[in-house]
Short mmCIF file of C-alpha atoms and ligand atoms in Angstrom, two decimals:
data_model
loop_
_atom_site.label_atom_id
_atom_site.label_comp_id
_atom_site.label_asym_id
_atom_site.label_seq_id
_atom_site.Cartn_x
_atom_site.Cartn_y
_atom_site.Cartn_z
CA MET A 1 36.34 -14.25 0.07
CA LEU A 2 35.29 -10.60 0.37
CA LYS A 3 31.68 -10.19 1.46
CA ALA A 4 30.13 -6.74 1.80
CA ILE A 5 26.84 -5.26 2.91
CA TYR A 6 25.22 -2.39 1.02
CA PRO A 7 22.57 -1.24 3.51
CA GLY A 8 19.72 1.19 3.00
CA SER A 9 16.01 1.91 3.12
CA PHE A 10 15.55 1.57 -0.67
CA ASP A 11 12.08 3.14 -0.49
CA PRO A 12 12.17 2.64 -3.45
CA VAL A 13 15.40 1.57 -5.16
CA THR A 14 16.58 4.22 -7.66
CA ASN A 15 18.97 4.12 -10.63
CA GLY A 16 21.54 5.69 -8.29
CA HIS A 17 21.29 2.72 -5.89
CA LEU A 18 21.47 0.31 -8.79
CA ASP A 19 24.62 2.00 -10.06
CA VAL A 20 26.29 1.55 -6.65
CA ILE A 21 25.12 -2.10 -6.50
CA LYS A 22 26.56 -2.88 -9.95
CA ARG A 23 29.89 -1.20 -9.26
CA SER A 24 30.20 -2.78 -5.78
CA ALA A 25 29.39 -6.24 -7.11
CA LYS A 26 32.43 -5.94 -9.40
CA ILE A 27 34.72 -5.20 -6.45
CA VAL A 28 33.60 -7.82 -3.92
CA ASP A 29 32.94 -11.57 -4.15
CA GLU A 30 29.48 -11.34 -2.60
CA LEU A 31 27.30 -8.28 -2.09
CA ILE A 32 24.43 -8.43 0.37
CA VAL A 33 21.95 -5.62 -0.10
CA GLY A 34 20.54 -5.08 3.40
CA VAL A 35 17.03 -3.64 3.32
CA LEU A 36 16.10 -1.83 6.52
CA ASN A 37 12.87 -3.07 8.07
CA ASN A 38 11.94 -0.10 10.23
CA ASN A 39 8.35 1.03 10.43
CA ALA A 40 9.37 4.06 12.49
CA LYS A 41 10.58 5.55 9.17
CA SER A 42 6.99 5.06 7.76
CA PRO A 43 8.14 3.72 4.41
CA LEU A 44 5.89 4.03 1.34
CA PHE A 45 6.68 0.43 0.37
CA SER A 46 6.60 -2.50 2.79
CA VAL A 47 9.88 -4.30 3.35
CA GLU A 48 8.57 -7.23 1.25
CA GLU A 49 7.79 -4.88 -1.64
CA ARG A 50 11.20 -3.21 -1.39
CA VAL A 51 12.98 -6.59 -1.24
CA ASN A 52 11.01 -7.91 -4.25
CA MET A 53 11.74 -4.83 -6.37
CA LEU A 54 15.45 -5.13 -5.53
CA LYS A 55 15.45 -8.84 -6.36
CA GLU A 56 13.87 -8.14 -9.72
CA VAL A 57 16.26 -5.35 -10.71
CA THR A 58 19.37 -7.29 -9.62
CA LYS A 59 18.35 -10.71 -10.95
CA ASP A 60 21.10 -10.69 -13.60
CA ILE A 61 23.90 -9.98 -11.13
CA ASN A 62 25.08 -13.37 -9.85
CA ASN A 63 26.88 -12.33 -6.68
CA VAL A 64 24.14 -10.11 -5.21
CA ARG A 65 21.70 -11.23 -2.49
CA ILE A 66 18.85 -9.15 -1.10
CA VAL A 67 18.25 -9.61 2.63
CA PRO A 68 15.95 -7.60 4.95
CA PHE A 69 17.27 -6.61 8.36
CA ALA A 70 16.11 -4.90 11.54
CA GLY A 71 18.17 -3.57 14.43
CA LEU A 72 21.84 -2.65 14.32
CA LEU A 73 23.65 -2.75 10.99
CA ILE A 74 26.81 -3.99 12.69
CA GLU A 75 24.96 -7.01 14.13
CA PHE A 76 23.47 -7.78 10.72
CA ALA A 77 26.95 -7.56 9.12
CA LYS A 78 28.32 -10.00 11.74
CA GLU A 79 25.40 -12.41 11.24
CA GLN A 80 26.08 -12.40 7.50
CA GLY A 81 29.85 -12.81 7.96
CA ALA A 82 30.58 -9.51 6.18
CA ALA A 83 33.54 -7.35 7.24
CA LEU A 84 32.75 -4.47 4.91
CA VAL A 85 29.90 -1.98 4.63
CA ILE A 86 29.53 -0.01 1.40
CA ARG A 87 27.69 3.31 1.17
CA GLY A 88 27.21 5.69 -1.71
CA LEU A 89 28.25 9.32 -1.28
CA ARG A 90 26.49 11.97 -3.32
CA ALA A 91 27.06 15.64 -2.65
CA ILE A 92 28.84 17.06 0.40
CA THR A 93 25.48 17.16 2.22
CA ASP A 94 25.67 13.37 2.64
CA PHE A 95 29.08 13.53 4.23
CA GLU A 96 28.29 14.54 7.80
CA TYR A 97 25.64 11.85 8.31
CA GLU A 98 27.77 9.19 6.63
CA LEU A 99 30.85 10.13 8.65
CA GLN A 100 28.88 9.94 11.90
CA MET A 101 27.37 6.60 10.96
CA SER A 102 30.65 5.02 9.86
CA GLN A 103 32.51 6.26 12.92
CA THR A 104 29.74 5.03 15.24
CA ASN A 105 29.76 1.66 13.55
CA HIS A 106 33.55 1.53 13.83
CA LYS A 107 33.30 2.22 17.58
CA LEU A 108 30.68 -0.54 17.93
CA ASP A 109 32.87 -3.01 16.04
CA PRO A 110 36.33 -1.97 14.79
CA SER A 111 36.62 -5.15 12.71
CA ILE A 112 33.95 -3.88 10.30
CA GLU A 113 35.06 -1.18 7.88
CA THR A 114 32.93 1.24 5.85
CA MET A 115 33.90 2.02 2.28
CA PHE A 116 32.34 4.84 0.22
CA LEU A 117 31.70 4.90 -3.48
CA THR A 118 31.04 8.35 -4.88
CA THR A 119 27.91 8.18 -6.98
CA SER A 120 28.22 8.50 -10.73
CA ILE A 121 27.78 12.14 -11.68
CA GLU A 122 24.46 11.54 -13.49
CA TYR A 123 22.90 10.30 -10.23
CA SER A 124 24.42 12.80 -7.81
CA TYR A 125 21.12 14.68 -7.40
CA LEU A 126 18.92 11.59 -7.11
CA SER A 127 17.20 10.32 -3.96
CA SER A 128 14.24 8.07 -3.13
CA THR A 129 12.63 11.08 -1.41
CA THR A 130 12.64 13.26 -4.53
CA VAL A 131 11.43 10.35 -6.66
CA LYS A 132 8.46 9.86 -4.28
CA GLU A 133 7.72 13.57 -4.35
CA ILE A 134 7.61 13.60 -8.16
CA ALA A 135 5.35 10.51 -8.12
CA VAL A 136 2.96 12.05 -5.55
CA PHE A 137 2.32 14.93 -7.95
CA GLY A 138 1.86 12.60 -10.92
CA GLY A 139 5.23 13.40 -12.52
CA ASP A 140 7.18 11.03 -14.74
CA VAL A 141 9.82 9.11 -12.76
CA SER A 142 10.90 6.78 -15.57
CA GLN A 143 14.34 8.38 -15.98
CA PHE A 144 15.12 8.04 -12.26
CA VAL A 145 14.11 4.46 -11.40
CA PRO A 146 14.03 1.05 -13.12
CA GLU A 147 10.83 0.44 -15.11
CA ILE A 148 9.26 -2.01 -12.65
CA VAL A 149 9.74 0.52 -9.86
CA ALA A 150 8.08 3.26 -11.91
CA VAL A 151 5.08 0.94 -12.47
CA GLN A 152 4.85 0.05 -8.78
CA LEU A 153 5.12 3.71 -7.80
CA GLU A 154 2.28 4.60 -10.13
CA GLN A 155 0.13 1.79 -8.70
CA LYS A 156 0.94 2.83 -5.13
CA MET A 157 -0.01 6.44 -5.85
CA LYS A 158 -3.32 5.38 -7.41
CA LEU A 159 -4.07 3.22 -4.38
CA LYS A 160 -3.14 6.05 -2.01
CA GLY A 161 -5.38 8.42 -4.00
CA GLU A 162 -8.31 5.99 -3.70
CA CYS A 163 -7.75 5.59 0.07
CA ASP A 164 -7.45 9.38 0.60
CA LYS A 165 -10.78 9.88 -1.25
CA HIS A 166 -12.54 7.53 1.19
CA GLU A 167 -11.05 9.03 4.35
O1 PNS B 1 18.96 4.53 2.84
P1 PNS B 1 19.21 5.12 4.19
O2 PNS B 1 17.88 5.42 4.88
O3 PNS B 1 20.11 6.31 4.13
O4 PNS B 1 19.96 3.97 5.04
C1 PNS B 1 20.24 4.20 6.40
C2 PNS B 1 20.72 2.89 7.09
C3 PNS B 1 19.74 1.77 6.88
C4 PNS B 1 22.07 2.49 6.51
C5 PNS B 1 20.89 3.23 8.60
O5 PNS B 1 19.73 3.83 9.06
C6 PNS B 1 21.19 2.01 9.47
O6 PNS B 1 22.26 1.42 9.38
N1 PNS B 1 20.23 1.62 10.30
C7 PNS B 1 20.36 0.49 11.18
C8 PNS B 1 20.49 0.95 12.64
C9 PNS B 1 21.94 1.18 13.04
O7 PNS B 1 22.78 0.33 12.92
N2 PNS B 1 22.24 2.39 13.54
C10 PNS B 1 23.55 2.73 14.07
C11 PNS B 1 24.41 3.38 13.04
S1 PNS B 1 24.54 5.08 13.39
#
């Protein structure tokens, strides 16, 4: 049985992430989407919110589980009994960071391999960071993220706006 981890911050999940999840789930028997719980990265959405959005948008894919994790990815992969890590590669700018991460992980545990899926061309420009930036300025993110994520982003921005007014 081939079990893989697709790790990330998913702050929030985009259509690009969802594309990699769907394609990976067709290749492996079980796909665990590992959601990084790391407050040092000051995420916009809490880990619970990110996990819940991912659960909602993947609810029709039978072999996908959403699991939060903290600490080393390699330890999380071992805990979950997964020998494969999947990452999406967009433009060449992703390559250096991904290479460093996969080689470091391989040094930490050579039994765990990293496999890359190149993102579908229509998502090659897309990132959670740009989606958040569009949302901050009140732009329409509906073509970049699943509908429930667009709604949650809008709510989060309203809430942030209210808080900023009272600061
Ligand atoms: O979506 P992201 O932010 O690009 O995902 C990065 C992630 C979560 C895959 C990476 O930061 C990670 O694996 N963090 C866990 C800590 C770790 O294992 N670091 C050593 C690898 S260099």
